[in-house]
Short mmCIF file of N, CA and C in Angstrom, two decimals:
data_model
loop_
_atom_site.label_atom_id
_atom_site.label_comp_id
_atom_site.label_asym_id
_atom_site.label_seq_id
_atom_site.Cartn_x
_atom_site.Cartn_y
_atom_site.Cartn_z
N MET A 1 0.65 -1.20 -0.20
CA MET A 1 0.17 0.10 0.00
C MET A 1 0.76 1.27 -0.08
N HIS A 2 0.79 2.17 -0.82
CA HIS A 2 1.50 3.68 -0.80
C HIS A 2 0.89 4.37 0.08
N THR A 3 1.64 5.37 0.89
CA THR A 3 1.12 6.41 1.44
C THR A 3 1.37 7.59 0.77
N SER A 4 0.73 8.75 1.36
CA SER A 4 0.69 9.77 0.76
C SER A 4 2.26 10.49 0.41
N SER A 5 3.12 10.21 1.56
CA SER A 5 4.61 10.75 1.46
C SER A 5 5.37 10.33 0.19
N SER A 6 4.71 8.51 -0.09
CA SER A 6 5.50 7.98 -1.21
C SER A 6 5.09 8.71 -2.66
N TYR A 7 3.84 9.04 -2.80
CA TYR A 7 3.39 10.04 -3.72
C TYR A 7 3.96 11.16 -3.82
N ARG A 8 4.04 11.95 -2.86
CA ARG A 8 4.71 13.15 -2.88
C ARG A 8 6.31 13.04 -3.26
N GLY A 9 6.64 12.00 -2.80
CA GLY A 9 8.43 11.70 -3.52
C GLY A 9 8.37 11.40 -4.85
N VAL A 10 7.35 10.75 -5.39
CA VAL A 10 7.45 10.35 -6.84
C VAL A 10 6.95 11.88 -7.53
N TRP A 11 6.30 12.32 -6.87
CA TRP A 11 5.81 13.96 -7.66
C TRP A 11 6.89 14.82 -7.84
N ARG A 12 7.49 14.42 -6.68
CA ARG A 12 9.00 15.41 -6.53
C ARG A 12 9.99 14.98 -7.52
N ARG A 13 10.31 13.83 -7.57
CA ARG A 13 11.11 13.40 -8.74
C ARG A 13 10.58 13.85 -10.07
N VAL A 14 9.49 13.77 -10.38
CA VAL A 14 8.82 14.07 -11.86
C VAL A 14 9.00 15.49 -11.88
N ALA A 15 8.85 16.36 -11.03
CA ALA A 15 9.02 17.73 -11.09
C ALA A 15 10.39 18.27 -11.25
N MET A 16 11.25 17.60 -10.57
CA MET A 16 12.51 17.64 -10.70
C MET A 16 13.43 17.45 -12.05
N SER A 17 12.64 16.42 -12.79
CA SER A 17 13.02 15.82 -13.92
C SER A 17 12.64 16.67 -15.09
N VAL A 18 11.36 17.42 -14.82
CA VAL A 18 10.65 18.68 -15.75
C VAL A 18 11.83 19.75 -15.58
N CYS A 19 11.76 20.12 -14.39
CA CYS A 19 12.82 21.42 -13.89
C CYS A 19 14.36 21.01 -14.82
N ALA A 20 14.80 19.84 -14.73
CA ALA A 20 16.08 19.41 -15.61
C ALA A 20 16.29 19.76 -16.86
N ALA A 21 15.16 19.03 -17.66
CA ALA A 21 14.83 19.12 -18.93
C ALA A 21 14.38 20.40 -19.30
N ALA A 22 13.72 21.17 -18.90
CA ALA A 22 13.82 22.90 -19.16
C ALA A 22 15.09 23.30 -19.14
N VAL A 23 15.84 23.23 -18.09
CA VAL A 23 17.11 23.85 -18.03
C VAL A 23 18.11 23.32 -19.38
N LEU A 24 18.43 21.89 -19.65
CA LEU A 24 18.61 21.51 -20.73
C LEU A 24 18.31 22.19 -21.90
N GLY A 25 17.03 22.36 -22.18
CA GLY A 25 16.61 22.73 -23.47
C GLY A 25 16.97 24.30 -23.56
N LEU A 26 16.71 25.05 -22.32
CA LEU A 26 17.53 26.14 -22.46
C LEU A 26 18.75 26.55 -23.04
N SER A 27 19.48 25.69 -22.33
CA SER A 27 20.89 25.48 -22.72
C SER A 27 21.28 25.71 -24.08
N ALA A 28 20.39 25.21 -24.89
CA ALA A 28 21.25 25.50 -26.32
C ALA A 28 19.98 26.26 -26.90
N CYS A 29 19.86 27.08 -26.72
CA CYS A 29 18.69 28.10 -27.63
C CYS A 29 19.35 28.93 -28.59
N ALA A 30 18.49 29.47 -29.22
CA ALA A 30 18.77 30.59 -30.27
C ALA A 30 18.11 31.38 -30.33
N VAL A 31 18.78 32.84 -30.67
CA VAL A 31 17.88 34.02 -31.01
C VAL A 31 18.13 34.55 -32.25
N THR A 32 17.07 34.77 -33.01
CA THR A 32 17.43 35.56 -34.19
C THR A 32 16.67 36.75 -34.36
N SER A 33 17.03 37.71 -35.31
CA SER A 33 16.29 38.74 -35.99
C SER A 33 16.73 38.95 -36.98
N THR A 34 15.73 39.53 -37.87
CA THR A 34 15.92 39.88 -39.38
C THR A 34 14.97 40.99 -39.75
N ALA A 35 15.31 41.63 -40.66
CA ALA A 35 14.64 43.23 -41.08
C ALA A 35 14.99 43.26 -42.46
N SER A 36 14.09 44.13 -43.05
CA SER A 36 14.01 44.60 -44.50
C SER A 36 14.09 46.05 -44.34
N SER A 37 14.76 46.96 -45.28
CA SER A 37 14.98 48.22 -44.85
C SER A 37 13.53 48.96 -45.07
N GLY A 38 12.67 49.18 -44.23
CA GLY A 38 11.26 49.60 -44.62
C GLY A 38 10.72 49.21 -45.55
N ASN A 39 10.89 48.14 -46.61
CA ASN A 39 10.04 47.51 -47.65
C ASN A 39 9.50 46.24 -47.23
N THR A 40 8.10 46.08 -46.76
CA THR A 40 7.56 44.91 -46.38
C THR A 40 7.32 43.88 -47.28
N THR A 41 7.32 44.20 -48.77
CA THR A 41 7.29 43.34 -49.55
C THR A 41 8.63 43.02 -50.11
N LEU A 42 9.75 43.33 -49.70
CA LEU A 42 11.04 42.91 -50.39
C LEU A 42 11.15 41.62 -50.62
N ALA A 43 11.49 41.28 -51.77
CA ALA A 43 11.85 40.33 -52.53
C ALA A 43 13.32 40.21 -53.59
N LEU A 44 14.10 39.33 -53.10
CA LEU A 44 15.69 39.36 -53.67
C LEU A 44 15.20 38.51 -54.76
N PRO A 45 16.00 39.02 -55.89
CA PRO A 45 15.78 37.69 -56.78
C PRO A 45 17.24 36.98 -56.81
N ALA A 46 16.94 35.44 -56.73
CA ALA A 46 18.24 34.54 -56.66
C ALA A 46 18.47 34.54 -57.61
N ALA A 47 18.05 35.01 -58.86
CA ALA A 47 18.28 34.62 -60.38
C ALA A 47 19.61 35.62 -60.73
N GLU A 48 19.64 36.87 -60.01
CA GLU A 48 20.66 37.90 -60.13
C GLU A 48 21.79 37.54 -59.62
N LYS A 49 22.90 38.64 -60.27
CA LYS A 49 24.33 38.06 -59.61
C LYS A 49 24.30 38.38 -58.29
N TRP A 50 24.69 37.56 -57.35
CA TRP A 50 25.49 38.15 -56.07
C TRP A 50 26.93 37.73 -55.87
N ALA A 51 27.23 38.54 -54.62
CA ALA A 51 28.61 38.81 -54.35
C ALA A 51 28.64 38.09 -53.01
N MET A 52 29.43 37.21 -52.69
CA MET A 52 29.75 36.78 -51.22
C MET A 52 30.96 37.97 -50.64
N LEU A 53 30.76 38.77 -49.92
CA LEU A 53 32.11 39.75 -49.27
C LEU A 53 32.48 39.10 -47.93
N PRO A 54 33.19 39.61 -47.29
CA PRO A 54 33.98 39.20 -46.16
C PRO A 54 32.99 39.42 -44.95
N LEU A 55 33.06 37.85 -44.30
CA LEU A 55 32.52 38.21 -42.93
C LEU A 55 33.54 38.75 -41.99
N LEU A 56 33.59 39.90 -41.32
CA LEU A 56 34.28 40.03 -40.78
C LEU A 56 34.61 39.66 -39.48
N ASN A 57 35.90 39.44 -38.58
CA ASN A 57 36.12 38.50 -37.40
C ASN A 57 35.81 39.78 -36.38
N ARG A 58 35.04 39.52 -35.39
CA ARG A 58 34.86 40.34 -34.49
C ARG A 58 35.28 39.72 -32.99
N THR A 59 35.75 38.56 -32.90
CA THR A 59 35.97 37.58 -32.17
C THR A 59 37.40 37.33 -31.39
N GLU A 60 37.88 36.82 -30.52
CA GLU A 60 39.27 36.52 -30.61
C GLU A 60 39.81 35.10 -31.00
N THR A 61 38.72 34.89 -31.67
CA THR A 61 39.22 33.50 -32.63
C THR A 61 39.71 33.50 -33.76
N PRO A 62 41.02 32.91 -33.68
CA PRO A 62 41.55 33.10 -35.32
C PRO A 62 40.84 32.63 -36.23
N LEU A 63 40.41 33.07 -37.50
CA LEU A 63 39.90 32.77 -38.88
C LEU A 63 38.54 32.33 -38.35
N ALA A 64 37.88 32.98 -37.51
CA ALA A 64 36.51 32.73 -37.29
C ALA A 64 35.71 33.40 -38.58
N GLY A 65 36.01 34.33 -39.15
CA GLY A 65 35.40 34.92 -40.21
C GLY A 65 35.49 33.94 -41.71
N LEU A 66 36.30 33.32 -41.65
CA LEU A 66 36.57 32.76 -42.76
C LEU A 66 36.21 31.24 -42.57
N ARG A 67 35.82 30.82 -41.14
CA ARG A 67 35.19 29.37 -40.67
C ARG A 67 33.85 29.77 -41.43
N ALA A 68 33.09 30.93 -40.88
CA ALA A 68 31.55 31.05 -40.96
C ALA A 68 31.19 31.42 -42.68
N GLU A 69 32.21 31.96 -43.13
CA GLU A 69 32.16 32.32 -44.80
C GLU A 69 31.95 30.58 -45.76
N SER A 70 33.15 29.65 -45.16
CA SER A 70 33.03 28.43 -45.52
C SER A 70 31.53 27.54 -45.45
N ILE A 71 30.83 28.12 -44.48
CA ILE A 71 29.69 27.53 -44.14
C ILE A 71 28.54 28.46 -45.15
N VAL A 72 28.54 29.94 -45.12
CA VAL A 72 27.19 30.97 -45.43
C VAL A 72 27.37 30.55 -47.17
N GLU A 73 28.68 30.34 -47.79
CA GLU A 73 28.54 30.34 -49.07
C GLU A 73 27.83 28.83 -49.77
N PRO A 74 27.99 27.80 -49.46
CA PRO A 74 27.09 26.67 -49.69
C PRO A 74 25.61 26.77 -49.25
N LEU A 75 25.54 27.18 -48.46
CA LEU A 75 24.13 27.15 -47.92
C LEU A 75 23.21 28.34 -48.73
N LEU A 76 23.89 29.33 -49.39
CA LEU A 76 23.40 30.40 -50.08
C LEU A 76 23.36 29.75 -51.60
N VAL A 77 23.99 29.06 -51.83
CA VAL A 77 23.67 28.11 -53.39
C VAL A 77 22.75 27.03 -53.03
N GLN A 78 22.97 26.42 -52.13
CA GLN A 78 21.44 25.34 -51.96
C GLN A 78 20.30 26.50 -51.61
N HIS A 79 20.20 27.66 -51.19
CA HIS A 79 18.97 28.34 -51.50
C HIS A 79 18.71 29.25 -52.75
N GLY A 80 19.37 28.92 -53.56
CA GLY A 80 19.28 29.30 -55.08
C GLY A 80 20.10 30.55 -55.91
N LEU A 81 20.94 30.81 -54.80
CA LEU A 81 21.96 31.77 -55.51
C LEU A 81 23.09 30.88 -56.44
N THR A 82 22.58 30.60 -57.81
CA THR A 82 23.23 30.08 -58.56
C THR A 82 24.62 30.96 -59.24
N GLN A 83 24.00 32.13 -59.08
CA GLN A 83 25.26 33.26 -59.63
C GLN A 83 26.13 33.97 -58.63
N LEU A 84 26.41 33.22 -57.60
CA LEU A 84 27.02 33.42 -56.42
C LEU A 84 28.74 33.51 -56.75
N GLN A 85 29.22 35.09 -56.60
CA GLN A 85 30.53 34.89 -56.69
C GLN A 85 31.49 35.25 -55.44
N LEU A 86 32.40 34.34 -54.87
CA LEU A 86 33.19 34.97 -53.63
C LEU A 86 34.43 36.17 -54.10
N TYR A 87 34.28 36.95 -53.45
CA TYR A 87 35.48 38.05 -53.41
C TYR A 87 36.72 37.52 -53.79
N PRO A 88 37.48 38.09 -54.30
CA PRO A 88 38.75 37.75 -54.34
C PRO A 88 39.73 37.34 -52.94
N SER A 89 40.20 36.26 -52.91
CA SER A 89 41.09 35.86 -51.43
C SER A 89 41.83 37.12 -51.49
N ALA A 90 42.56 38.01 -52.37
CA ALA A 90 43.69 38.96 -52.03
C ALA A 90 42.90 40.10 -51.05
N LEU A 91 41.42 39.92 -51.12
CA LEU A 91 40.90 40.85 -50.15
C LEU A 91 40.54 40.36 -48.67
N ALA A 92 41.00 39.23 -48.87
CA ALA A 92 40.71 38.62 -47.34
C ALA A 92 41.68 39.24 -46.19
N LYS A 93 41.23 39.47 -45.33
CA LYS A 93 41.88 40.11 -44.10
C LYS A 93 40.96 39.44 -42.71
N ASP A 94 41.10 38.29 -42.22
CA ASP A 94 40.58 37.89 -41.27
C ASP A 94 41.58 37.84 -40.18
N SER A 95 41.98 39.24 -39.56
CA SER A 95 43.02 39.56 -38.66
C SER A 95 42.02 39.98 -37.49
N MET A 96 42.68 39.63 -36.11
CA MET A 96 42.12 40.18 -34.92
C MET A 96 42.68 41.54 -34.67
N LEU A 97 43.96 41.54 -35.63
CA LEU A 97 44.89 43.15 -35.05
C LEU A 97 44.41 44.12 -36.21
N ALA A 98 43.34 43.94 -36.94
CA ALA A 98 43.54 45.05 -38.12
C ALA A 98 42.68 46.13 -37.36
N ALA A 99 43.14 47.49 -37.81
CA ALA A 99 42.65 48.71 -37.22
C ALA A 99 41.50 49.18 -37.68
N ASP A 100 41.19 48.82 -38.95
CA ASP A 100 39.94 48.85 -39.58
C ASP A 100 39.44 48.10 -40.58
N ASP A 101 38.98 47.18 -40.23
CA ASP A 101 38.86 45.65 -41.21
C ASP A 101 37.73 46.00 -42.34
N ARG A 102 37.10 47.39 -41.95
CA ARG A 102 35.87 47.72 -42.98
C ARG A 102 36.41 48.04 -43.96
N ALA A 103 37.63 48.54 -44.17
CA ALA A 103 38.25 48.63 -45.60
C ALA A 103 38.17 47.25 -46.59
N ALA A 104 38.37 46.57 -46.01
CA ALA A 104 38.32 45.03 -46.74
C ALA A 104 36.91 44.82 -47.27
N VAL A 105 35.84 45.04 -46.79
CA VAL A 105 34.73 45.01 -46.83
C VAL A 105 34.21 45.78 -48.41
N ASP A 106 34.68 47.13 -47.76
CA ASP A 106 34.55 48.36 -49.01
C ASP A 106 35.07 48.15 -50.20
N ALA A 107 36.52 47.21 -50.06
CA ALA A 107 37.19 47.30 -51.57
C ALA A 107 36.49 45.97 -52.03
N ALA A 108 35.71 44.92 -51.21
CA ALA A 108 35.05 44.02 -51.81
C ALA A 108 33.87 44.27 -52.59
N ARG A 109 33.20 45.36 -52.02
CA ARG A 109 31.99 45.95 -52.55
C ARG A 109 32.23 46.49 -53.86
N GLN A 110 33.49 47.21 -54.06
CA GLN A 110 33.94 47.78 -54.91
C GLN A 110 34.02 46.54 -56.36
N TRP A 111 34.88 45.80 -55.83
CA TRP A 111 35.20 44.82 -56.90
C TRP A 111 33.92 44.14 -57.25
N ALA A 112 32.92 44.01 -56.35
CA ALA A 112 31.38 43.57 -56.89
C ALA A 112 30.83 44.37 -57.88
N GLN A 113 30.80 45.64 -57.68
CA GLN A 113 30.13 46.63 -58.58
C GLN A 113 30.69 46.55 -59.64
N SER A 114 32.08 46.54 -59.79
CA SER A 114 32.74 46.61 -61.05
C SER A 114 32.84 44.92 -61.86
N GLN A 115 31.90 44.06 -61.45
CA GLN A 115 31.91 42.79 -61.94
C GLN A 115 30.01 43.00 -62.02
N THR A 116 30.04 44.15 -62.26
CA THR A 116 28.33 44.38 -62.56
C THR A 116 27.22 43.37 -61.68
N ILE A 117 27.43 43.22 -60.03
CA ILE A 117 26.95 42.25 -59.86
C ILE A 117 25.50 43.28 -58.80
N ARG A 118 24.77 42.46 -58.84
CA ARG A 118 23.52 43.61 -57.93
C ARG A 118 23.47 43.57 -56.61
N TYR A 119 23.70 42.27 -56.32
CA TYR A 119 23.22 42.22 -54.77
C TYR A 119 24.78 41.61 -54.04
N ALA A 120 24.95 41.83 -52.79
CA ALA A 120 26.27 41.54 -52.13
C ALA A 120 25.81 41.19 -50.53
N ILE A 121 26.08 40.25 -50.07
CA ILE A 121 25.73 39.63 -48.99
C ILE A 121 27.05 39.21 -47.99
N GLY A 122 27.07 40.31 -46.86
CA GLY A 122 28.49 39.72 -46.01
C GLY A 122 27.88 40.09 -44.48
N GLY A 123 28.79 40.56 -43.70
CA GLY A 123 28.46 40.92 -42.27
C GLY A 123 29.93 40.53 -41.27
N SER A 124 29.43 40.24 -40.23
CA SER A 124 30.47 39.84 -39.00
C SER A 124 29.99 38.55 -38.39
N VAL A 125 31.18 38.06 -37.74
CA VAL A 125 31.23 36.89 -36.67
C VAL A 125 31.35 37.67 -35.36
N ASP A 126 30.28 37.36 -34.71
CA ASP A 126 30.51 38.30 -33.08
C ASP A 126 30.95 37.50 -31.89
N GLU A 127 30.62 36.16 -32.18
CA GLU A 127 31.25 35.01 -31.22
C GLU A 127 31.34 34.01 -31.79
N TRP A 128 32.38 33.17 -31.50
CA TRP A 128 33.10 31.66 -32.07
C TRP A 128 33.80 31.15 -31.33
N ARG A 129 33.10 30.24 -30.25
CA ARG A 129 34.08 29.92 -28.98
C ARG A 129 33.21 28.69 -28.26
N TYR A 130 34.05 28.02 -27.61
CA TYR A 130 33.25 27.06 -26.39
C TYR A 130 33.31 28.12 -25.25
N LYS A 131 32.11 27.96 -24.75
CA LYS A 131 32.41 28.85 -23.41
C LYS A 131 33.06 28.39 -22.12
N VAL A 132 33.32 28.76 -21.50
CA VAL A 132 34.50 28.60 -20.06
C VAL A 132 33.33 28.04 -19.25
N GLY A 133 33.92 26.50 -18.80
CA GLY A 133 33.16 26.10 -17.63
C GLY A 133 33.32 24.42 -17.80
N VAL A 134 32.34 24.10 -16.74
CA VAL A 134 32.19 22.45 -17.00
C VAL A 134 32.11 21.85 -18.16
N ASP A 135 30.89 22.52 -18.91
CA ASP A 135 30.18 21.77 -20.04
C ASP A 135 30.82 22.41 -21.12
N GLY A 136 31.63 23.53 -21.43
CA GLY A 136 32.01 24.03 -22.51
C GLY A 136 31.21 24.14 -23.70
N GLU A 137 30.00 24.62 -23.70
CA GLU A 137 29.05 24.82 -24.91
C GLU A 137 29.59 25.46 -25.58
N PRO A 138 29.58 25.02 -27.26
CA PRO A 138 29.85 26.21 -28.19
C PRO A 138 28.83 27.08 -28.20
N ALA A 139 29.58 28.51 -28.84
CA ALA A 139 28.20 29.58 -28.91
C ALA A 139 28.99 30.36 -29.91
N VAL A 140 27.91 30.80 -30.86
CA VAL A 140 28.16 31.34 -31.99
C VAL A 140 27.21 32.50 -32.26
N GLY A 141 27.85 33.68 -32.71
CA GLY A 141 27.01 34.97 -32.85
C GLY A 141 27.47 35.75 -34.51
N ILE A 142 26.38 35.34 -35.02
CA ILE A 142 26.76 36.38 -36.56
C ILE A 142 25.53 37.12 -36.81
N SER A 143 26.01 38.09 -37.82
CA SER A 143 25.19 38.92 -38.29
C SER A 143 25.82 39.14 -40.14
N LEU A 144 24.35 39.21 -40.58
CA LEU A 144 24.20 39.43 -42.19
C LEU A 144 23.88 40.48 -42.83
N MET A 145 24.32 40.86 -43.76
CA MET A 145 23.88 42.11 -44.49
C MET A 145 23.72 41.83 -45.96
N VAL A 146 22.64 42.45 -46.66
CA VAL A 146 22.31 42.25 -48.14
C VAL A 146 22.57 43.81 -48.49
N TRP A 147 23.30 44.05 -49.42
CA TRP A 147 23.50 45.52 -50.04
C TRP A 147 22.90 45.45 -51.61
N ASP A 148 22.09 46.15 -51.97
CA ASP A 148 21.62 46.36 -53.15
C ASP A 148 23.13 47.42 -53.88
N LEU A 149 23.84 47.30 -54.43
CA LEU A 149 25.06 47.60 -55.12
C LEU A 149 24.40 48.67 -56.06
N GLN A 150 23.56 48.62 -57.00
CA GLN A 150 22.97 49.81 -57.46
C GLN A 150 22.65 51.22 -56.50
N THR A 151 22.05 50.93 -55.58
CA THR A 151 21.89 52.09 -54.53
C THR A 151 22.98 52.21 -53.36
N GLY A 152 23.69 51.22 -53.28
CA GLY A 152 24.45 51.25 -52.21
C GLY A 152 23.83 51.07 -50.77
N GLN A 153 22.30 50.94 -50.94
CA GLN A 153 21.77 50.83 -49.50
C GLN A 153 21.56 48.98 -48.97
N VAL A 154 21.78 49.09 -47.74
CA VAL A 154 21.42 47.87 -46.91
C VAL A 154 20.05 47.71 -47.33
N VAL A 155 19.71 46.20 -47.72
CA VAL A 155 18.24 46.04 -48.23
C VAL A 155 17.58 44.87 -47.13
N TRP A 156 18.59 44.40 -46.56
CA TRP A 156 18.10 43.09 -45.57
C TRP A 156 19.26 43.04 -44.36
N SER A 157 18.84 42.86 -43.36
CA SER A 157 20.06 42.47 -42.39
C SER A 157 19.41 41.18 -41.67
N GLY A 158 20.25 40.26 -40.94
CA GLY A 158 19.87 39.58 -39.90
C GLY A 158 20.89 39.11 -38.95
N VAL A 159 20.54 38.91 -37.92
CA VAL A 159 21.46 38.52 -36.67
C VAL A 159 20.88 37.74 -35.54
N GLY A 160 22.07 36.94 -35.38
CA GLY A 160 21.39 35.93 -34.65
C GLY A 160 22.58 35.42 -33.55
N GLY A 161 22.15 34.60 -32.49
CA GLY A 161 22.96 33.91 -31.34
C GLY A 161 22.50 32.74 -31.16
N LYS A 162 23.61 31.62 -31.16
CA LYS A 162 23.11 30.35 -30.48
C LYS A 162 24.10 29.57 -29.92
N SER A 163 23.80 28.35 -29.11
CA SER A 163 24.71 28.18 -28.00
C SER A 163 24.12 26.71 -28.33
N GLY A 164 25.50 25.67 -28.25
CA GLY A 164 24.74 24.28 -28.52
C GLY A 164 24.90 23.36 -26.89
N TYR A 165 24.67 22.21 -26.80
CA TYR A 165 25.18 21.33 -26.28
C TYR A 165 26.70 20.99 -25.93
N SER A 166 27.39 20.40 -24.98
CA SER A 166 28.57 20.33 -24.58
C SER A 166 28.96 19.66 -25.37
N ARG A 167 28.87 18.55 -26.28
CA ARG A 167 29.35 17.79 -27.08
C ARG A 167 28.89 17.91 -28.53
N GLU A 168 28.51 18.96 -28.85
CA GLU A 168 27.90 19.58 -30.13
C GLU A 168 29.21 20.29 -30.75
N ALA A 169 29.32 19.97 -32.06
CA ALA A 169 30.54 20.71 -32.90
C ALA A 169 29.98 22.37 -32.91
N LEU A 170 31.04 22.94 -32.63
CA LEU A 170 31.16 24.57 -33.02
C LEU A 170 30.51 24.93 -34.50
N SER A 171 30.90 24.10 -35.68
CA SER A 171 30.45 24.35 -36.67
C SER A 171 29.27 23.89 -36.83
N ALA A 172 28.67 22.71 -36.25
CA ALA A 172 27.16 22.42 -36.38
C ALA A 172 26.54 23.23 -35.93
N VAL A 173 26.69 23.88 -34.66
CA VAL A 173 25.86 25.27 -33.87
C VAL A 173 25.80 26.05 -34.98
N ALA A 174 26.97 26.51 -35.73
CA ALA A 174 27.42 27.96 -36.59
C ALA A 174 26.32 27.41 -37.81
N GLN A 175 26.09 26.12 -38.44
CA GLN A 175 25.29 25.83 -39.56
C GLN A 175 24.08 25.97 -38.94
N LYS A 176 23.52 25.72 -37.82
CA LYS A 176 22.00 25.72 -37.50
C LYS A 176 21.78 27.32 -37.81
N LEU A 177 22.44 27.96 -37.00
CA LEU A 177 22.26 29.26 -37.20
C LEU A 177 22.31 30.22 -37.99
N ILE A 178 23.28 29.61 -39.13
CA ILE A 178 23.29 30.59 -40.31
C ILE A 178 22.12 30.07 -41.26
N SER A 179 22.04 28.92 -41.09
CA SER A 179 20.80 28.38 -42.13
C SER A 179 19.41 29.08 -41.77
N LYS A 180 19.21 29.26 -40.39
CA LYS A 180 17.96 29.73 -39.97
C LYS A 180 18.02 31.27 -40.41
N LEU A 181 19.27 31.84 -40.33
CA LEU A 181 19.19 33.37 -40.95
C LEU A 181 18.96 33.30 -42.44
N ILE A 182 19.70 32.45 -43.22
CA ILE A 182 19.45 32.56 -44.68
C ILE A 182 17.94 32.15 -45.01
N GLU A 183 17.30 31.44 -44.05
CA GLU A 183 15.86 31.04 -44.56
C GLU A 183 15.27 32.10 -44.63
N ASP A 184 15.54 33.16 -43.67
CA ASP A 184 14.44 34.52 -43.41
C ASP A 184 14.83 35.26 -44.53
N LEU A 185 15.81 35.19 -45.46
CA LEU A 185 16.28 36.03 -46.66
C LEU A 185 15.44 35.77 -47.54
N PRO A 186 14.38 37.02 -47.65
CA PRO A 186 13.33 36.82 -48.89
C PRO A 186 13.74 36.83 -50.26
N LEU A 187 14.11 35.51 -50.75
CA LEU A 187 14.44 35.40 -52.03
C LEU A 187 13.35 34.94 -53.04
N THR A 188 13.50 35.08 -54.17
CA THR A 188 12.64 35.03 -54.94
C THR A 188 13.34 33.70 -56.06
N ARG A 189 12.33 33.04 -56.76
CA ARG A 189 13.06 32.11 -57.39
C ARG A 189 13.04 32.37 -59.20
N GLY A 190 11.82 33.26 -59.21
CA GLY A 190 11.82 33.75 -60.51
C GLY A 190 12.94 34.24 -61.15
N ALA A 191 12.46 35.00 -62.52
CA ALA A 191 13.33 35.60 -63.36
C ALA A 191 14.04 36.88 -62.59
N SER A 192 15.37 37.28 -62.98
CA SER A 192 15.74 38.26 -61.91
C SER A 192 15.21 39.45 -62.66
N ALA A 193 15.42 40.67 -61.96
CA ALA A 193 14.96 42.03 -61.85
C ALA A 193 15.49 42.37 -63.10
N ALA A 194 16.34 42.33 -63.66
CA ALA A 194 16.83 42.86 -64.75
C ALA A 194 16.07 42.41 -66.06
N ALA A 195 15.58 41.11 -66.06
CA ALA A 195 14.90 40.29 -66.84
C ALA A 195 13.63 40.73 -66.97
N GLN A 196 13.07 41.62 -66.02
CA GLN A 196 11.55 41.92 -66.07
C GLN A 196 11.37 43.14 -66.64
#
């Protein structure tokens, strides 16, 4: 026969298990935000010529920008950017010591304009590390921006941060975050704007 105290013990264990599951679920959360520049009906044609600009490394991790670029580029192609061109490697400056690495982005945008490319995507890596502590969870922070090179205006931006579980690879967490940001990119698969 069960007593009321044994039922309380069971419910206490159930409550503790639910709390533990909630804490574990929150430890691998992601936060993302995207916006278009005042145009609620923005549609960016995937069939246009696009340029991949540098992702600036704003972290203390060497080569974080280049690592993120190696994830962004194929994900963009998978989302239909078949005319995506990567900026020349001579413009790559993934250095934590650069006084102003925005000059590399400006040079890459000028290169893209000289190639008559319509849109360019770039941004920055703001976090790329394993957190210090017992579990050492991977943590990634990325911002992406799309420029219309005909006007020079930023037409879309997305920013996000994600942490993972202690046994998860940093690159896997980055891929999930970047994929989420790119999914929010308002791409159309039809004819290019120049052909319309």
